[in-house]
C-alpha cells in the first residue's frame, strides 16, 4: 500500500525493474503517480489508450510488464475489475508475463455485485454509456494444466500479478452516492 504518489511510483519502479519494457493502459491512477518520465527513458514505455497513437503489434508483443488501473477491487473474490472502452486494457493485462494493477483503496468493495455497480457507474459517468465495452476480471496469475498434471503459469494471461494500492485522497471519490455500488 502506498501512502502517496511518490511511494506508489517507487513500488511500481521496483516491480518493473531497470530493463523491462512496459506497456501502460493510460488511466487516472497512472497519471496521479507520474511514473511516465521514469519509464520513458530508453524507449522502454509503450502507451495505450484513447487519444494516443496505436502501438504496433510488435511493440505490444515485446513488453515484459503491463500496467492497468482497476475500476473496482472485489474482496469476496480477490478480483480486480478493469473497465475500459478500448481493447488495450485487455491486451496490456493479458499479453505480458507480468501485470501490475494500480488501484485506489476507495475502489475496494465487499461483493462482486458492488464491484460491477462501480464499473457501471464509471461507464455512465466517464464513458457516457450504460456499460464499458470491455470489463476484465483479474484474480491472480494465469495457470493451466494438461492431462499429465503439468501446471504452466502465464499461458492464457499473466504469469505474475502485482497490486499497488494507492491510499491517498482523490477528489470526487468521497462523494460517490450509494447507487454507485449497485449493479
mmCIF file of C-alpha atoms in Angstrom:
data_model
loop_
_atom_site.group_PDB
_atom_site.id
_atom_site.type_symbol
_atom_site.label_atom_id
_atom_site.label_comp_id
_atom_site.label_asym_id
_atom_site.label_seq_id
_atom_site.Cartn_x
_atom_site.Cartn_y
_atom_site.Cartn_z
ATOM 1 C CA UNK A 1 0.000 0.000 0.000
ATOM 2 C CA UNK A 2 1.338 3.391 -0.987
ATOM 3 C CA UNK A 3 0.560 6.440 1.134
ATOM 4 C CA UNK A 4 1.405 8.968 -1.572
ATOM 5 C CA UNK A 5 2.177 9.213 -5.278
ATOM 6 C CA UNK A 6 5.960 9.042 -4.799
ATOM 7 C CA UNK A 7 5.709 5.810 -2.790
ATOM 8 C CA UNK A 8 3.389 4.267 -5.401
ATOM 9 C CA UNK A 9 5.791 5.250 -8.182
ATOM 10 C CA UNK A 10 8.742 3.751 -6.264
ATOM 11 C CA UNK A 11 6.824 0.490 -5.762
ATOM 12 C CA UNK A 12 5.969 0.347 -9.457
ATOM 13 C CA UNK A 13 9.569 1.002 -10.469
ATOM 14 C CA UNK A 14 10.731 -1.746 -8.072
ATOM 15 C CA UNK A 15 8.326 -4.261 -9.642
ATOM 16 C CA UNK A 16 9.221 -3.225 -13.195
ATOM 17 C CA UNK A 17 12.984 -3.197 -12.709
ATOM 18 C CA UNK A 18 15.516 -1.236 -14.684
ATOM 19 C CA UNK A 19 15.458 -3.099 -18.005
ATOM 20 C CA UNK A 20 11.862 -4.237 -18.569
ATOM 21 C CA UNK A 21 9.778 -2.895 -21.426
ATOM 22 C CA UNK A 22 6.430 -1.684 -20.113
ATOM 23 C CA UNK A 23 3.016 -1.274 -21.748
ATOM 24 C CA UNK A 24 0.643 1.068 -19.940
ATOM 25 C CA UNK A 25 -3.090 1.409 -20.482
ATOM 26 C CA UNK A 26 -3.443 5.071 -19.543
ATOM 27 C CA UNK A 27 -5.706 5.599 -16.524
ATOM 28 C CA UNK A 28 -6.155 8.210 -13.777
ATOM 29 C CA UNK A 29 -4.016 6.262 -11.268
ATOM 30 C CA UNK A 30 -1.132 6.143 -13.774
ATOM 31 C CA UNK A 31 -1.293 9.906 -14.255
ATOM 32 C CA UNK A 32 -1.517 10.523 -10.496
ATOM 33 C CA UNK A 33 1.732 8.688 -9.704
ATOM 34 C CA UNK A 34 3.613 10.385 -12.583
ATOM 35 C CA UNK A 35 5.748 7.361 -13.473
ATOM 36 C CA UNK A 36 5.926 8.100 -17.191
ATOM 37 C CA UNK A 37 9.135 10.196 -17.114
ATOM 38 C CA UNK A 38 10.909 7.432 -15.185
ATOM 39 C CA UNK A 39 9.933 4.654 -17.607
ATOM 40 C CA UNK A 40 10.045 6.580 -20.886
ATOM 41 C CA UNK A 41 13.857 6.794 -20.807
ATOM 42 C CA UNK A 42 15.476 4.436 -23.264
ATOM 43 C CA UNK A 43 12.260 3.694 -25.155
ATOM 44 C CA UNK A 44 11.034 1.204 -22.550
ATOM 45 C CA UNK A 45 7.465 2.522 -22.437
ATOM 46 C CA UNK A 46 4.555 1.699 -24.751
ATOM 47 C CA UNK A 47 1.496 3.854 -24.029
ATOM 48 C CA UNK A 48 -2.036 2.784 -24.969
ATOM 49 C CA UNK A 49 -5.450 4.329 -24.612
ATOM 50 C CA UNK A 50 -7.893 6.854 -26.027
ATOM 51 C CA UNK A 51 -6.235 9.764 -27.805
ATOM 52 C CA UNK A 52 -2.869 8.002 -28.091
ATOM 53 C CA UNK A 53 -1.449 6.715 -31.377
ATOM 54 C CA UNK A 54 -1.975 2.966 -31.559
ATOM 55 C CA UNK A 55 1.170 0.976 -30.780
ATOM 56 C CA UNK A 56 2.266 -1.693 -33.221
ATOM 57 C CA UNK A 57 1.562 -5.353 -32.588
ATOM 58 C CA UNK A 58 5.332 -5.932 -32.395
ATOM 59 C CA UNK A 59 5.658 -3.268 -29.683
ATOM 60 C CA UNK A 60 2.910 -4.870 -27.597
ATOM 61 C CA UNK A 61 4.307 -8.382 -28.021
ATOM 62 C CA UNK A 62 7.774 -7.230 -26.921
ATOM 63 C CA UNK A 63 6.762 -5.891 -23.494
ATOM 64 C CA UNK A 64 7.628 -7.605 -20.214
ATOM 65 C CA UNK A 65 5.184 -5.824 -17.902
ATOM 66 C CA UNK A 66 1.680 -4.453 -18.427
ATOM 67 C CA UNK A 67 0.216 -1.734 -16.188
ATOM 68 C CA UNK A 68 -3.501 -1.004 -15.904
ATOM 69 C CA UNK A 69 -5.817 0.683 -13.473
ATOM 70 C CA UNK A 70 -8.734 -1.074 -11.798
ATOM 71 C CA UNK A 71 -12.227 0.328 -11.549
ATOM 72 C CA UNK A 72 -13.081 -1.884 -8.565
ATOM 73 C CA UNK A 73 -11.351 -4.346 -6.228
ATOM 74 C CA UNK A 74 -13.697 -7.102 -5.036
ATOM 75 C CA UNK A 75 -12.908 -8.586 -1.624
ATOM 76 C CA UNK A 76 -15.124 -11.717 -1.814
ATOM 77 C CA UNK A 77 -13.321 -12.994 -4.928
ATOM 78 C CA UNK A 78 -9.968 -11.167 -4.640
ATOM 79 C CA UNK A 79 -10.630 -9.748 -8.095
ATOM 80 C CA UNK A 80 -9.646 -6.515 -9.815
ATOM 81 C CA UNK A 81 -12.309 -5.338 -12.270
ATOM 82 C CA UNK A 82 -10.979 -3.326 -15.195
ATOM 83 C CA UNK A 83 -13.483 -1.294 -17.184
ATOM 84 C CA UNK A 84 -12.457 0.356 -20.457
ATOM 85 C CA UNK A 85 -13.832 1.384 -23.818
ATOM 86 C CA UNK A 86 -10.960 0.019 -25.896
ATOM 87 C CA UNK A 87 -9.119 -3.272 -26.357
ATOM 88 C CA UNK A 88 -5.861 -2.028 -24.851
ATOM 89 C CA UNK A 89 -6.851 -2.811 -21.259
ATOM 90 C CA UNK A 90 -7.270 -6.464 -22.227
ATOM 91 C CA UNK A 91 -4.066 -6.592 -24.273
ATOM 92 C CA UNK A 92 -1.947 -4.852 -21.640
ATOM 93 C CA UNK A 93 -3.278 -7.030 -18.815
ATOM 94 C CA UNK A 94 -3.002 -10.354 -20.682
ATOM 95 C CA UNK A 95 -0.079 -10.263 -23.147
ATOM 96 C CA UNK A 96 2.935 -9.565 -20.889
ATOM 97 C CA UNK A 97 4.136 -12.160 -18.371
ATOM 98 C CA UNK A 98 3.736 -9.649 -15.510
ATOM 99 C CA UNK A 99 0.708 -7.431 -14.892
ATOM 100 C CA UNK A 100 0.639 -4.542 -12.409
ATOM 101 C CA UNK A 101 -2.744 -3.248 -11.253
ATOM 102 C CA UNK A 102 -2.902 0.297 -9.866
ATOM 103 C CA UNK A 103 -5.992 0.930 -7.736
ATOM 104 C CA UNK A 104 -7.162 3.270 -5.022
ATOM 105 C CA UNK A 105 -8.330 1.930 -1.679
ATOM 106 C CA UNK A 106 -11.582 3.802 -2.465
ATOM 107 C CA UNK A 107 -12.252 1.139 -5.116
ATOM 108 C CA UNK A 108 -12.360 -1.738 -2.596
ATOM 109 C CA UNK A 109 -15.858 -3.199 -2.338
ATOM 110 C CA UNK A 110 -17.067 -6.293 -0.460
ATOM 111 C CA UNK A 111 -19.030 -8.082 -3.210
ATOM 112 C CA UNK A 112 -18.900 -8.722 -6.935
ATOM 113 C CA UNK A 113 -22.317 -7.069 -7.309
ATOM 114 C CA UNK A 114 -20.998 -3.854 -5.773
ATOM 115 C CA UNK A 115 -17.890 -4.053 -7.954
ATOM 116 C CA UNK A 116 -19.986 -4.382 -11.096
ATOM 117 C CA UNK A 117 -22.121 -1.495 -9.845
ATOM 118 C CA UNK A 118 -18.999 0.646 -9.579
ATOM 119 C CA UNK A 119 -17.960 -0.381 -13.123
ATOM 120 C CA UNK A 120 -21.426 0.580 -14.389
ATOM 121 C CA UNK A 121 -21.299 3.911 -12.537
ATOM 122 C CA UNK A 122 -17.867 4.610 -14.060
ATOM 123 C CA UNK A 123 -19.170 3.797 -17.550
ATOM 124 C CA UNK A 124 -22.156 6.110 -17.204
ATOM 125 C CA UNK A 125 -20.213 8.983 -15.657
ATOM 126 C CA UNK A 126 -16.950 8.822 -17.583
ATOM 127 C CA UNK A 127 -17.713 6.982 -20.820
ATOM 128 C CA UNK A 128 -21.313 8.131 -21.295
ATOM 129 C CA UNK A 129 -22.691 4.641 -21.871
ATOM 130 C CA UNK A 130 -24.502 2.048 -19.693
ATOM 131 C CA UNK A 131 -21.539 -0.330 -19.553
ATOM 132 C CA UNK A 132 -17.944 -0.205 -20.823
ATOM 133 C CA UNK A 133 -17.073 -2.118 -23.994
ATOM 134 C CA UNK A 134 -14.562 -4.184 -22.019
ATOM 135 C CA UNK A 135 -14.731 -5.465 -18.450
ATOM 136 C CA UNK A 136 -11.853 -7.658 -17.342
ATOM 137 C CA UNK A 137 -11.670 -9.641 -14.132
ATOM 138 C CA UNK A 138 -8.152 -10.314 -12.840
ATOM 139 C CA UNK A 139 -7.955 -12.757 -9.933
ATOM 140 C CA UNK A 140 -4.296 -13.665 -9.999
ATOM 141 C CA UNK A 141 -1.765 -15.295 -12.232
ATOM 142 C CA UNK A 142 -2.914 -17.455 -15.129
ATOM 143 C CA UNK A 143 -2.437 -21.176 -14.515
ATOM 144 C CA UNK A 144 -3.342 -24.134 -16.652
ATOM 145 C CA UNK A 145 -2.644 -27.849 -16.511
ATOM 146 C CA UNK A 146 -2.508 -30.665 -19.020
ATOM 147 C CA UNK A 147 -3.565 -34.304 -18.785
ATOM 148 C CA UNK A 148 -0.225 -35.207 -17.202
ATOM 149 C CA UNK A 149 -0.913 -32.683 -14.401
ATOM 150 C CA UNK A 150 1.851 -30.339 -15.531
ATOM 151 C CA UNK A 151 0.993 -26.813 -14.373
ATOM 152 C CA UNK A 152 2.075 -23.937 -16.612
ATOM 153 C CA UNK A 153 1.863 -20.316 -15.487
ATOM 154 C CA UNK A 154 1.270 -17.440 -17.869
ATOM 155 C CA UNK A 155 -0.216 -19.485 -20.719
ATOM 156 C CA UNK A 156 -3.579 -17.695 -21.013
ATOM 157 C CA UNK A 157 -2.710 -14.449 -19.270
ATOM 158 C CA UNK A 158 -0.047 -13.046 -16.986
ATOM 159 C CA UNK A 159 2.182 -15.394 -15.020
ATOM 160 C CA UNK A 160 2.554 -12.792 -12.268
ATOM 161 C CA UNK A 161 0.110 -10.179 -10.993
ATOM 162 C CA UNK A 162 1.041 -7.316 -8.659
ATOM 163 C CA UNK A 163 -1.378 -4.921 -6.969
ATOM 164 C CA UNK A 164 -0.266 -1.471 -5.885
ATOM 165 C CA UNK A 165 -2.880 0.096 -3.622
ATOM 166 C CA UNK A 166 -2.960 3.877 -3.616
ATOM 167 C CA UNK A 167 -4.041 5.112 -0.193
ATOM 168 C CA UNK A 168 -4.243 8.864 -0.632
ATOM 169 C CA UNK A 169 -7.156 11.254 -1.261
ATOM 170 C CA UNK A 170 -8.627 11.552 -4.728
ATOM 171 C CA UNK A 171 -11.028 14.439 -5.356
ATOM 172 C CA UNK A 172 -14.573 13.228 -6.015
ATOM 173 C CA UNK A 173 -14.361 9.687 -4.645
ATOM 174 C CA UNK A 174 -15.557 10.589 -1.174
ATOM 175 C CA UNK A 175 -18.823 11.886 -2.654
ATOM 176 C CA UNK A 176 -19.972 8.778 -4.546
ATOM 177 C CA UNK A 177 -23.686 8.171 -3.971
ATOM 178 C CA UNK A 178 -24.906 4.761 -2.713
ATOM 179 C CA UNK A 179 -26.311 3.890 -6.159
ATOM 180 C CA UNK A 180 -22.735 3.845 -7.478
ATOM 181 C CA UNK A 181 -22.331 0.475 -5.795
ATOM 182 C CA UNK A 182 -25.433 -1.313 -7.081
ATOM 183 C CA UNK A 183 -25.345 -3.420 -10.233
#
